[in-house]
Amino acid sequence: MGSQDETDRDELNMAGKKNEQWNDDSNKKSGPNHNNSLFSKFTKGQFKFSLWYFVAAIVIMMLANSFLSGNSSETISYSSFKELIVSGQITEVQISKDSYLGYSGSADTGLPGLQKPTVFKTVPVVDSGFIPLLDQMNVKYQAVSERSSNIIGMLLSWIVPLIFIVIIWKAMFSKMGGGGSGVMSFGKNKAQLVAEGDTETTFADVAGADEAKAELVEVVDFLKSPKKYLDIGGKIPKGVLLVGSPGTGKTLLARAVAGDAGVPFFRLSGADFVEMFVGVGAARVRDLFKQAREKAPCIIFIDELDAIGKSRLNSAGGNDEREQTLNQLLVEMDGFSAKSGVIILGATNRPEVLDAALLRPGRFDRQVVIDKPDLDGREAILNIHSTDVKMGPDVDLHSIARATPGFVGADLANIINEGALLAVRAGRKKVMQEDIEEAIEKTIAGLQKKNRLINKKERDIVAYHETGHALTAILTPGSDPVQKISIIPRGIGALGYTLQTPVEDRFLMTKKELIGKIDVLLGGRAAEQIIFDEISTGAANDITRATDIARSLITEYGMSDKFENMVLTKRTATFLGQESGMSTREYSETTQQYVDEEVARIISERYKAVVKLLKEKKETLKKITARLLETETISSAEFLKLTDIKAG
Ligand code: ADP
Ligand code: MG
Ligand code: ZN
C-alpha cells in the first residue's frame, strides 16, 4: 500500500501543475502545488472549486487505470497454458468460473508499476486432469469468487465515468455562469432594462412607416393613460409584431417606443434565449416575465423573434431547447391579462417561419407590416440622416431618393455616411452630390449581388402589370374601387400590389361581378401583352385565381350554358373529418371535358375583351405607369385624377 500512496501524491502534484497552467496569474504566488488546489477549494470562486473536482476525477481515473493494468493479462490458449505449467513458468493459478489466471512469480508481493508478475489468462475447457497436473507440478492454486471481482469491475466501469460526467457538467455550468452563482443566474441580467429617458430615439427619428408609427403611438398612449382605454371597455393588444425586411427600421421603431413611452422597457434579442442547455432559455423567459410583471406597466421587446419562434412543425429532429423556450413564451403570454399593463413587442423579418401559435389571438394578435419606403419615404429618411452631416449646396435629396428605388432605411443611412467618408477622402469640407452618387453606385452593386434589387426592365413590367389591374378595375362596372397601387415588393414573391377594398360587405355576387373579377385579374397580364407584346411569370397567381373563379362558375354556381343550375362538384371522401385526398367525381368524363373546355373558353374570351379594353386606354395606361414608376405608390385620389374616369 505504501507504493500506492506514492502514486497518489504524484498524480495530485501533476494535476496541481495543470491547475496552475490554466489559472496562470492567480495561482503563481501560492505555495506548494498540492496545498494550492486544496486551498482554492475554500477560498476561490466557483470555477476553481469545480476544477478541484476535475483534478480528483483525473486522479481516480489514473488509479483505476493502474489498478486495471495490474490485472492486465495475456489471454492464451488452454493448451499453451498447460504447457506453461508443465514447463514450470506458471507457479500460481487463480481459478474462477470463467477464466484461469496463471502467475509466474509471486502474485502477492509484486510492487505495482515495478516488477509485476507476468499474468497469463486462459478460458478453461472441461479437463479432469488439470488439478492433478497442478498438484504434480507443485503449483499453488486457489479459487476466486467471481462476484468480488465483478463488484470492482462494476465500480470502475460505472461509477467512475459517472462521477466524471457530473464533474464536467459542473465545471461547464460554473464556467458559463461567468462567476455568477450557478445555473439560475443564467436567466438574469440578459434582458436589458432601458430605463425611462435612457433612449434618445423618438418617433421623430423614424420617417415613412406611418402605419406602423400610428399603431405604436396607440400602444404608447395606452401605457401612459390606461384608464382612458379601460374605462370605455377598449381592448389593448397584448402583443404587436413588427414585420418587415431587414433594415426597414423595426428595431429603430421599438427604440422610439422606449424613448416615448416613459415606462420601463425590456429589450432583448431572440438569440439571447437560445442556449446550449435545455431549459435555460425557458428559465430566462420565465424570469423576464417575472421582472416585467413587477415593473408593470412596461414593454417587453423581443427582437429577431424568429430565433425562438420558428415553427415547431418543420424543425426535423426537433430542437428541444428552442421548443421549450417557445412553449414557455406562449405560456407566459397567456398568463397575464391585457389589463396588467405589459405589452410585448416583437420584430421579425421572416414571419413565414414563425410558429402559428405565436400569431393566435391573445399573443401577437396585431401585426404591423413595415414596407420598404417609397419615393417620399426615402426622401424623408434621407432628410433625417443628413441633418448632422454638412451638405453642400448642390445636394438634392429628392433626386437621390429617385435614384434609389428598393433601398431601405438602413441603406439610405449608409449612403449618406459613405458619401461623407468619400468627401473627407477627397479633402472636401462638405458632402457634394457627386459623393453621394458614388456611394449609391457602390451600394447598388452590393445590393444587386445580394439579389435585393430588381432591375429596371422588371420594374417596368411590374408597373404596367399593376396599372393594368387598376385600370381594368376602374373600367369594369361593379368592381371594388382601387385604394392603392404599389410597386414596392411586399412579402415573399409579390413584386407589387393593387389594393381594392369593397365599399360594403357582400354576401352575394352576380355572374356579371364574377366575370368582372376575372377581368381585373387578367388585366395585369393583358397590360404586359399590350406594352411589351410578351407575357411574364409575374401573373401566375392572378391566372390561378381567375381559373378558379371560372371553374366555380360552371361547377359550383351552375352558371354555364349547358349545365345551367346544376352542380358539378367533386365529392371529397372524408375520414374522421379529415380530407383523405381521394375525391370522387360525380359526373362523366365527357362532362369533365366540357368543364375544361368551358373554363378555357371563358378565360380566353375575357382575356381578349380586357386586352381590347386596355388597348383603347393605352395612353392612360402609359401615363399612370409613368407616374407609378416615379412615385412607386399611387393613392386612390391621385389614381382617379389621372384616369379622368368616373368610378363605375
Ligand atoms: P431592422 O431592425 O428593421 O433590421 P433597424 O431598425 O436596425 O432595421 O435599422 C437600421 C438603421 O437604419 C437605423 O438605425 C436607422 O439609422 C436606419 N433606418 C431604418 N429605417 C429608418 C426609417 N424609417 N427612418 C429613419 N432611419 C431609418
Ligand atoms: Mg433589427
Ligand atoms: Zn397581378
XYZ file of C-alpha atoms and ligand atoms in Angstrom:
677
model
C 0.000 0.000 0.000
C 2.935 2.283 0.622
C 3.717 2.370 -3.036
C 0.131 3.254 -3.857
C 0.492 6.256 -1.654
C 3.433 7.318 -3.727
C 1.453 7.222 -6.897
C -1.395 9.080 -5.325
C 0.645 12.085 -4.369
C 2.458 12.117 -7.628
C -0.771 12.432 -9.544
C -2.024 15.179 -7.298
C 1.095 17.189 -7.863
C 0.807 16.801 -11.538
C -2.775 17.916 -11.532
C -1.836 20.798 -9.354
C 0.579 21.922 -12.037
C -2.161 21.734 -14.583
C -4.269 23.898 -12.381
C -1.560 26.462 -12.349
C -1.312 26.495 -16.100
C -4.981 27.187 -16.501
C -5.131 29.928 -13.946
C -1.807 31.429 -14.541
C -1.695 34.654 -12.631
C -3.942 33.846 -9.711
C -2.068 30.763 -8.572
C 1.543 31.599 -9.143
C 2.072 33.235 -5.797
C 0.674 30.470 -3.624
C 2.754 27.763 -2.060
C 3.251 24.130 -2.954
C 1.031 22.797 -5.642
C -0.561 20.190 -3.510
C -1.770 22.711 -0.980
C -2.709 25.115 -3.644
C -5.564 23.103 -5.100
C -6.924 22.283 -1.677
C -6.644 25.896 -0.708
C -8.546 27.036 -3.742
C -11.406 24.820 -2.753
C -12.170 27.053 0.156
C -11.169 30.454 -0.993
C -11.581 30.838 -4.679
C -14.698 31.102 -6.808
C -16.959 28.568 -8.338
C -14.741 27.795 -11.266
C -11.806 26.594 -9.231
C -13.986 24.688 -6.872
C -15.165 22.575 -9.775
C -11.669 22.351 -11.065
C -10.790 20.649 -7.833
C -13.372 18.006 -8.638
C -11.894 17.752 -12.049
C -8.473 17.114 -10.568
C -9.884 14.466 -8.267
C -11.528 12.776 -11.214
C -8.269 12.601 -13.082
C -6.613 11.082 -10.037
C -9.329 8.490 -9.742
C -9.039 7.692 -13.408
C -5.305 7.258 -13.101
C -5.699 4.992 -10.084
C -8.329 2.966 -11.805
C -6.116 2.661 -14.789
C -3.148 1.447 -12.797
C -5.347 -0.984 -10.936
C -6.621 -2.377 -14.173
C -3.190 -2.581 -15.689
C -2.080 -4.533 -12.609
C -4.512 -7.138 -13.643
C -3.805 -6.853 -17.289
C -3.031 -10.212 -18.669
C -2.335 -12.014 -21.850
C -5.024 -14.398 -22.995
C -3.573 -17.573 -24.353
C -4.932 -20.922 -25.444
C -5.663 -23.572 -22.875
C -3.052 -25.889 -24.317
C -0.338 -23.255 -24.114
C -1.475 -22.544 -20.582
C -0.911 -26.164 -19.682
C 2.426 -26.175 -21.422
C 3.499 -23.175 -19.334
C 2.549 -25.081 -16.213
C 4.432 -28.129 -17.334
C 7.485 -26.037 -18.208
C 7.280 -24.501 -14.738
C 6.774 -20.929 -15.867
C 3.453 -20.628 -14.088
C 3.844 -21.068 -10.388
C 0.481 -19.980 -9.180
C -3.029 -20.250 -10.574
C -6.231 -18.484 -9.673
C -9.259 -20.481 -10.689
C -12.593 -18.861 -11.324
C -15.605 -19.999 -13.279
C -14.860 -18.163 -16.487
C -11.111 -17.966 -16.521
C -7.884 -19.230 -15.090
C -5.166 -16.785 -14.264
C -1.663 -18.083 -14.160
C 1.131 -16.106 -12.480
C 4.800 -16.560 -12.961
C 6.497 -15.444 -9.781
C 4.506 -14.445 -6.747
C 1.162 -12.818 -7.234
C 1.081 -11.401 -3.748
C 4.117 -9.292 -3.432
C 4.698 -7.603 -6.741
C 5.146 -3.844 -6.500
C 2.695 -2.231 -8.903
C 4.462 -0.400 -11.634
C 7.715 -2.151 -10.870
C 8.452 -5.825 -11.494
C 4.995 -7.176 -11.793
C 4.497 -10.882 -12.199
C 3.561 -11.909 -15.688
C -0.034 -12.954 -15.822
C -1.458 -15.437 -18.271
C -5.130 -15.824 -18.752
C -6.998 -18.599 -20.401
C -10.528 -19.761 -20.848
C -10.747 -23.247 -19.375
C -12.094 -26.343 -21.063
C -13.539 -29.272 -19.160
C -10.446 -31.135 -18.101
C -10.455 -33.504 -15.135
C -6.678 -33.843 -15.349
C -5.979 -30.192 -14.602
C -5.959 -30.242 -10.812
C -3.828 -33.385 -10.694
C -1.436 -31.649 -13.075
C -1.177 -28.667 -10.732
C -0.589 -30.955 -7.788
C 2.018 -32.768 -9.754
C 3.858 -29.605 -10.778
C 3.549 -28.226 -7.265
C 1.687 -25.134 -8.411
C -0.178 -23.126 -5.813
C -3.813 -22.791 -6.738
C -6.821 -21.103 -5.281
C -10.390 -20.498 -6.352
C -11.609 -16.907 -6.587
C -15.216 -15.958 -6.200
C -16.411 -14.336 -9.393
C -18.565 -11.797 -7.633
C -15.928 -9.841 -5.791
C -14.067 -9.056 -8.946
C -17.333 -8.139 -10.583
C -18.097 -5.535 -7.991
C -14.794 -3.892 -8.597
C -15.371 -4.104 -12.305
C -18.760 -2.509 -11.963
C -17.356 0.186 -9.772
C -14.778 1.013 -12.342
C -16.953 0.816 -15.397
C -19.958 2.681 -13.975
C -19.226 4.847 -11.025
C -16.017 6.400 -12.228
C -17.378 7.594 -15.582
C -20.488 8.803 -13.803
C -18.511 10.867 -11.367
C -16.527 12.141 -14.255
C -19.603 13.249 -16.180
C -21.051 15.016 -13.171
C -17.792 16.825 -12.651
C -17.515 18.002 -16.221
C -21.124 19.119 -16.084
C -20.495 21.206 -13.013
C -17.351 22.674 -14.412
C -19.165 23.761 -17.559
C -22.032 25.309 -15.674
C -19.841 27.343 -13.427
C -17.785 28.467 -16.398
C -20.848 29.551 -18.369
C -22.200 31.291 -15.333
C -19.180 33.547 -15.530
C -18.612 33.753 -11.802
C -22.303 34.027 -11.082
C -23.969 31.807 -8.572
C -24.712 28.874 -10.801
C -27.382 27.756 -13.193
C -30.093 30.101 -12.121
C -28.074 33.193 -12.796
C -28.489 32.292 -16.445
C -31.922 33.717 -16.582
C -30.927 37.043 -15.197
C -29.113 40.070 -16.453
C -29.606 39.312 -20.121
C -32.670 41.416 -20.676
C -31.530 44.921 -20.969
C -33.684 47.193 -18.954
C -33.792 50.521 -20.666
C -34.799 52.968 -18.035
C -37.086 55.892 -18.650
C -35.434 58.550 -20.707
C -32.417 56.389 -21.442
C -33.041 56.251 -25.132
C -32.962 59.401 -27.075
C -34.698 57.900 -30.060
C -38.194 59.207 -30.635
C -40.802 58.748 -33.299
C -39.466 61.854 -34.998
C -36.368 59.846 -35.910
C -38.424 57.422 -37.919
C -39.538 58.520 -41.346
C -42.057 56.750 -43.524
C -43.640 53.690 -41.933
C -46.656 55.793 -40.986
C -48.979 52.869 -40.446
C -46.587 51.225 -38.030
C -45.965 54.504 -36.287
C -49.665 55.115 -35.773
C -50.090 51.655 -34.313
C -47.221 52.054 -31.897
C -48.249 55.548 -30.878
C -51.502 53.989 -29.765
C -49.628 51.423 -27.714
C -47.570 54.125 -26.055
C -50.687 56.113 -25.353
C -52.240 53.151 -23.619
C -49.270 52.702 -21.370
C -49.319 56.367 -20.494
C -53.008 56.536 -19.687
C -54.507 53.062 -19.494
C -57.555 54.360 -17.672
C -58.775 56.158 -20.751
C -58.994 52.890 -22.656
C -60.149 50.625 -19.876
C -62.970 52.960 -18.811
C -64.507 52.723 -22.212
C -64.009 48.965 -22.283
C -61.443 49.042 -25.018
C -59.170 46.105 -25.542
C -55.498 46.672 -25.912
C -53.393 44.223 -27.847
C -51.105 42.061 -25.787
C -48.572 41.631 -28.489
C -47.629 43.691 -31.515
C -45.429 42.087 -34.108
C -43.381 44.281 -36.414
C -42.798 42.588 -39.728
C -40.527 43.944 -42.419
C -37.410 43.406 -44.490
C -34.059 43.835 -42.780
C -33.138 47.483 -42.384
C -36.646 48.900 -42.628
C -36.409 50.287 -39.116
C -38.106 47.745 -36.864
C -35.523 47.968 -34.128
C -35.458 51.725 -34.553
C -39.222 51.917 -34.075
C -39.086 49.818 -30.957
C -36.411 52.089 -29.584
C -38.615 55.056 -30.359
C -41.368 53.414 -28.349
C -38.995 53.052 -25.428
C -37.992 56.673 -25.691
C -41.542 57.867 -25.888
C -43.396 55.562 -23.561
C -41.953 56.710 -20.278
C -42.298 53.226 -18.864
C -39.689 50.525 -18.255
C -38.639 48.827 -21.432
C -37.069 45.381 -21.543
C -35.133 44.808 -24.697
C -33.590 41.566 -25.783
C -32.992 39.588 -28.885
C -34.401 36.173 -29.661
C -30.897 34.842 -29.948
C -30.299 35.633 -26.270
C -32.698 32.886 -25.341
C -31.026 30.226 -27.342
C -28.535 28.461 -25.170
C -26.660 25.260 -25.203
C -28.536 23.774 -22.323
C -32.082 22.624 -22.429
C -34.205 24.600 -20.067
C -32.051 27.672 -19.781
C -33.938 29.630 -22.435
C -37.214 28.749 -20.779
C -35.875 29.846 -17.418
C -34.823 33.097 -18.979
C -38.273 33.713 -20.396
C -39.852 32.973 -17.021
C -37.505 35.351 -15.309
C -38.049 38.074 -17.873
C -41.805 37.981 -17.437
C -41.498 37.878 -13.695
C -39.406 41.026 -13.749
C -41.783 42.629 -16.215
C -44.820 41.928 -14.067
C -43.130 43.525 -11.109
C -42.422 46.634 -13.145
C -45.757 46.886 -14.955
C -46.826 48.925 -16.812
C -43.936 48.164 -19.099
C -42.894 46.945 -22.510
C -41.023 43.808 -23.430
C -39.322 43.951 -26.797
C -38.103 40.725 -28.348
C -36.044 41.496 -31.424
C -35.421 38.826 -34.066
C -38.281 36.785 -32.732
C -37.756 34.086 -35.356
C -34.701 32.854 -33.475
C -37.013 31.272 -30.911
C -40.353 31.407 -32.633
C -39.581 29.096 -35.532
C -42.340 26.708 -36.357
C -42.131 23.526 -34.347
C -43.514 21.601 -37.272
C -40.712 21.648 -39.759
C -37.758 21.523 -37.444
C -36.856 17.968 -38.243
C -35.432 16.065 -35.334
C -36.569 18.855 -33.068
C -34.590 21.312 -31.111
C -35.676 20.686 -27.555
C -34.176 23.817 -26.186
C -35.820 26.137 -28.668
C -39.101 24.316 -28.378
C -39.118 24.597 -24.605
C -38.274 28.263 -24.821
C -41.075 28.859 -27.284
C -43.538 26.919 -25.164
C -42.554 28.923 -22.129
C -43.056 32.144 -24.072
C -46.530 31.026 -25.119
C -47.395 30.074 -21.564
C -46.201 33.404 -20.211
C -48.067 35.366 -22.855
C -51.258 33.567 -21.944
C -50.553 34.038 -18.272
C -51.360 37.700 -17.907
C -54.342 39.746 -18.899
C -54.193 42.660 -21.259
C -55.109 44.852 -18.319
C -51.913 44.066 -16.464
C -50.117 46.692 -18.489
C -47.425 44.531 -20.016
C -47.204 44.861 -23.769
C -44.985 42.667 -25.837
C -43.374 43.975 -28.978
C -41.816 41.542 -31.378
C -39.836 42.084 -34.551
C -39.036 39.693 -37.342
C -38.094 39.738 -40.976
C -39.249 36.201 -41.531
C -42.884 35.998 -40.431
C -43.405 32.950 -42.611
C -41.245 30.749 -40.383
C -42.960 31.756 -37.154
C -44.941 29.176 -35.291
C -48.649 29.671 -35.911
C -49.326 29.506 -32.182
C -47.483 32.798 -31.716
C -49.885 34.612 -34.001
C -53.086 33.455 -32.347
C -55.381 35.889 -30.571
C -54.068 36.761 -27.135
C -50.490 36.570 -28.280
C -49.060 38.599 -31.140
C -52.526 39.407 -32.305
C -51.559 42.568 -34.087
C -49.147 42.530 -36.941
C -47.711 45.689 -38.372
C -46.071 45.424 -41.750
C -43.298 47.872 -42.432
C -42.876 48.214 -46.174
C -39.768 49.372 -47.874
C -40.028 53.149 -48.215
C -41.446 54.694 -51.363
C -40.089 57.832 -53.018
C -41.456 60.230 -50.405
C -40.477 57.915 -47.580
C -36.937 57.723 -48.869
C -36.660 61.462 -49.150
C -37.870 61.859 -45.579
C -35.376 59.276 -44.327
C -32.553 60.992 -46.217
C -33.612 64.238 -44.617
C -33.371 62.781 -41.140
C -29.963 61.287 -41.698
C -28.450 64.322 -43.369
C -29.243 66.756 -40.569
C -25.991 66.035 -38.762
C -23.894 65.957 -41.913
C -22.583 69.075 -43.589
C -24.189 69.063 -47.010
C -23.026 71.145 -49.925
C -25.492 73.432 -51.711
C -25.788 71.161 -54.740
C -27.100 68.141 -52.833
C -30.585 67.287 -53.991
C -32.177 64.743 -51.696
C -35.219 64.380 -53.940
C -33.132 63.206 -56.858
C -31.204 60.878 -54.547
C -34.472 59.360 -53.389
C -35.426 58.956 -57.018
C -32.215 57.130 -57.809
C -32.606 54.636 -55.002
C -35.703 52.525 -55.561
C -35.695 49.392 -53.408
C -33.375 50.896 -50.792
C -34.405 50.513 -47.172
C -33.749 52.953 -44.344
C -30.501 51.288 -43.361
C -29.197 51.504 -46.943
C -30.047 55.188 -47.101
C -28.392 55.940 -43.777
C -25.419 54.092 -45.145
C -25.091 56.070 -48.389
C -25.147 59.361 -46.515
C -22.393 58.112 -44.271
C -20.442 56.644 -47.159
C -20.812 59.938 -49.031
C -19.379 61.806 -46.059
C -16.393 59.464 -45.971
C -15.797 59.953 -49.687
C -15.940 63.716 -49.218
C -13.328 63.530 -46.494
C -11.135 61.391 -48.676
C -11.409 63.968 -51.467
C -10.373 66.639 -48.977
C -13.693 68.461 -49.002
C -15.329 70.198 -46.098
C -18.843 69.430 -47.281
C -20.557 66.494 -48.907
C -21.276 67.050 -52.587
C -23.901 65.459 -54.745
C -21.207 63.525 -56.593
C -20.012 61.927 -53.352
C -23.448 60.603 -52.650
C -23.904 59.449 -56.220
C -20.708 57.469 -55.967
C -21.902 55.962 -52.694
C -25.183 54.979 -54.351
C -23.373 53.232 -57.161
C -21.305 51.253 -54.703
C -24.358 50.272 -52.710
C -26.376 49.314 -55.773
C -23.651 46.943 -56.875
C -23.668 45.333 -53.441
C -27.419 45.022 -53.283
C -27.610 43.556 -56.754
C -25.131 40.911 -55.738
C -27.353 40.038 -52.822
C -30.321 39.931 -55.196
C -32.172 42.553 -53.273
C -32.847 44.915 -56.147
C -34.913 44.193 -59.195
C -33.645 45.589 -62.466
C -35.222 48.386 -64.445
C -36.879 46.196 -67.054
C -38.553 44.141 -64.350
C -39.686 47.264 -62.574
C -41.291 48.450 -65.800
C -43.098 45.155 -66.215
C -44.354 45.217 -62.632
C -45.545 48.806 -63.013
C -47.507 48.105 -66.217
C -48.883 44.925 -64.697
C -50.237 46.641 -61.600
C -51.564 49.586 -63.572
C -53.289 47.059 -65.837
C -55.154 45.617 -62.833
C -56.107 49.036 -61.550
C -57.242 50.392 -64.884
C -59.320 47.324 -65.643
C -60.908 47.640 -62.229
C -61.987 51.217 -62.764
C -63.283 50.421 -66.254
C -65.292 47.433 -65.068
C -68.641 48.415 -63.604
C -69.263 46.916 -60.189
C -65.623 46.375 -59.319
C -64.314 47.325 -55.920
C -62.642 50.726 -56.008
C -58.866 50.855 -56.217
C -57.361 52.064 -52.993
C -53.679 51.933 -53.702
C -51.298 50.822 -56.413
C -47.757 49.972 -55.448
C -44.637 48.564 -56.995
C -42.910 48.104 -53.658
C -42.243 44.448 -53.050
C -44.275 43.109 -50.203
C -43.886 39.760 -48.539
C -42.355 36.861 -50.361
C -42.828 36.717 -54.098
C -45.082 39.737 -54.556
C -43.302 42.378 -56.591
C -46.149 44.833 -56.411
C -49.775 45.025 -55.489
C -53.041 46.716 -56.261
C -55.280 47.173 -53.287
C -59.017 47.085 -53.792
C -61.393 47.487 -50.894
C -65.057 46.681 -51.118
C -67.436 49.521 -50.335
C -69.627 47.303 -48.235
C -69.812 43.729 -47.044
C -71.013 41.435 -49.761
C -72.791 38.174 -49.321
C -73.844 37.547 -52.875
C -72.156 38.007 -56.185
C -73.818 38.133 -59.541
C -72.471 36.360 -62.558
C -71.516 39.720 -64.004
C -69.472 40.591 -60.945
C -67.673 37.286 -61.010
C -66.789 37.848 -64.633
C -65.648 41.342 -63.656
C -63.312 39.817 -61.070
C -61.836 37.586 -63.733
C -61.324 40.651 -65.926
C -59.443 42.534 -63.232
C -57.236 39.535 -62.524
C -56.402 39.201 -66.215
C -55.781 42.947 -66.524
C -52.198 42.637 -65.272
C -51.119 40.217 -67.918
C -53.131 42.000 -70.594
C -51.222 45.222 -69.918
C -47.906 43.386 -70.227
C -49.106 41.918 -73.521
C -50.115 45.296 -74.934
C -46.950 47.154 -73.998
C -44.250 44.518 -74.332
C -46.002 42.113 -76.690
C -44.855 39.466 -74.276
C -46.114 37.988 -71.049
C -44.284 37.085 -67.838
C -44.495 34.682 -64.936
C -45.487 37.546 -62.648
C -49.123 36.827 -63.397
C -49.037 33.226 -62.157
C -51.096 33.917 -59.057
C -53.617 36.022 -60.989
C -54.104 33.268 -63.525
C -54.675 30.666 -60.839
C -57.322 32.758 -59.167
C -59.049 33.644 -62.451
C -59.169 29.999 -63.418
C -60.613 29.038 -60.043
C -63.405 31.586 -60.397
C -64.199 30.426 -63.928
C -64.335 26.815 -62.803
C -66.551 27.593 -59.833
C -68.840 29.468 -62.164
C -69.512 26.282 -64.035
C -69.211 23.541 -61.441
C -70.462 25.205 -58.260
C -72.761 28.023 -59.220
C -74.486 26.381 -62.178
C -73.836 29.350 -64.449
C -72.750 27.549 -67.596
C -74.866 27.292 -70.736
C -75.007 23.528 -70.879
C -75.367 22.692 -67.198
C -77.478 25.574 -66.115
C -78.484 25.475 -62.461
C -76.665 22.261 -61.802
C -73.796 21.456 -59.512
C -70.884 19.504 -60.878
C -68.732 19.186 -57.807
C -66.357 16.512 -56.870
C -67.030 14.985 -53.542
C -64.004 14.546 -51.370
C -64.070 11.459 -49.229
C -63.539 12.296 -45.584
C -62.196 10.227 -42.809
C -62.693 11.445 -39.262
C -63.268 14.911 -40.571
C -60.028 14.985 -42.489
C -59.808 15.033 -46.212
C -58.428 11.773 -47.367
C -57.186 13.247 -50.586
C -59.293 10.923 -52.682
C -62.158 12.515 -54.463
C -64.882 11.014 -56.469
C -66.219 12.881 -59.430
C -69.946 12.842 -59.666
C -70.120 13.361 -63.385
C -68.871 11.741 -66.533
C -65.589 12.036 -68.373
C -67.369 13.891 -71.177
C -68.680 16.426 -68.709
C -65.207 16.917 -67.299
C -64.004 17.635 -70.782
C -66.810 20.117 -71.249
C -65.892 21.851 -67.991
C -62.270 22.174 -69.040
C -63.177 23.483 -72.448
C -65.673 25.890 -70.992
C -63.136 27.253 -68.485
C -60.664 27.732 -71.306
C -63.314 29.482 -73.409
C -64.327 31.884 -70.638
C -60.741 32.784 -69.792
C -59.671 33.369 -73.380
C -62.831 35.333 -74.151
C -62.338 37.556 -71.122
C -58.652 37.990 -71.848
C -59.412 39.192 -75.358
C -62.020 41.582 -74.011
C -59.619 43.006 -71.437
C -56.829 43.425 -73.979
C -59.251 45.297 -76.218
C -60.417 47.471 -73.322
C -56.889 48.394 -72.273
C -55.723 48.961 -75.841
C -58.299 51.701 -76.147
C -56.854 53.267 -72.985
C -53.246 52.704 -73.869
C -52.338 56.350 -73.350
C -53.898 56.414 -69.882
C -52.133 53.163 -69.103
C -48.810 54.699 -70.054
C -49.482 57.895 -68.179
C -50.388 56.137 -64.932
C -47.497 53.728 -65.220
C -45.037 56.552 -65.704
C -46.331 58.176 -62.553
C -46.214 54.877 -60.681
C -42.612 54.303 -61.712
C -41.800 57.713 -60.398
C -43.514 57.655 -57.031
C -43.842 53.891 -56.538
C -47.219 54.205 -54.880
C -50.372 55.875 -56.127
C -53.280 56.632 -53.810
C -56.907 56.281 -54.823
C -57.424 60.026 -55.157
C -54.441 60.502 -57.418
C -55.427 57.485 -59.430
C -58.888 58.887 -60.092
C -57.403 62.200 -61.139
C -55.036 60.511 -63.570
C -57.689 58.387 -65.209
C -60.308 61.100 -65.670
C -62.832 58.340 -65.408
C -65.794 58.427 -63.118
C -65.572 55.365 -60.870
C -68.124 52.954 -62.069
P -34.343 46.478 -38.746
O -34.392 46.277 -37.266
O -35.693 46.577 -39.380
O -33.485 45.500 -39.467
P -33.055 48.878 -37.967
O -34.108 49.467 -37.121
O -31.951 48.194 -37.266
O -33.688 47.892 -39.026
O -32.499 49.996 -38.928
C -31.135 50.223 -39.094
C -30.843 51.691 -39.257
O -31.374 52.188 -40.475
C -31.468 52.536 -38.186
O -30.653 52.628 -37.071
C -31.644 53.870 -38.878
O -30.451 54.602 -38.835
C -31.884 53.481 -40.308
N -33.313 53.463 -40.612
C -34.029 52.366 -40.962
N -35.316 52.688 -41.200
C -35.440 54.004 -40.966
C -36.546 54.911 -41.021
N -37.774 54.523 -41.374
N -36.301 56.200 -40.713
C -35.056 56.603 -40.353
N -33.995 55.795 -40.284
C -34.154 54.508 -40.592
Mg -33.430 44.803 -36.194
Zn -51.156 40.655 -60.795
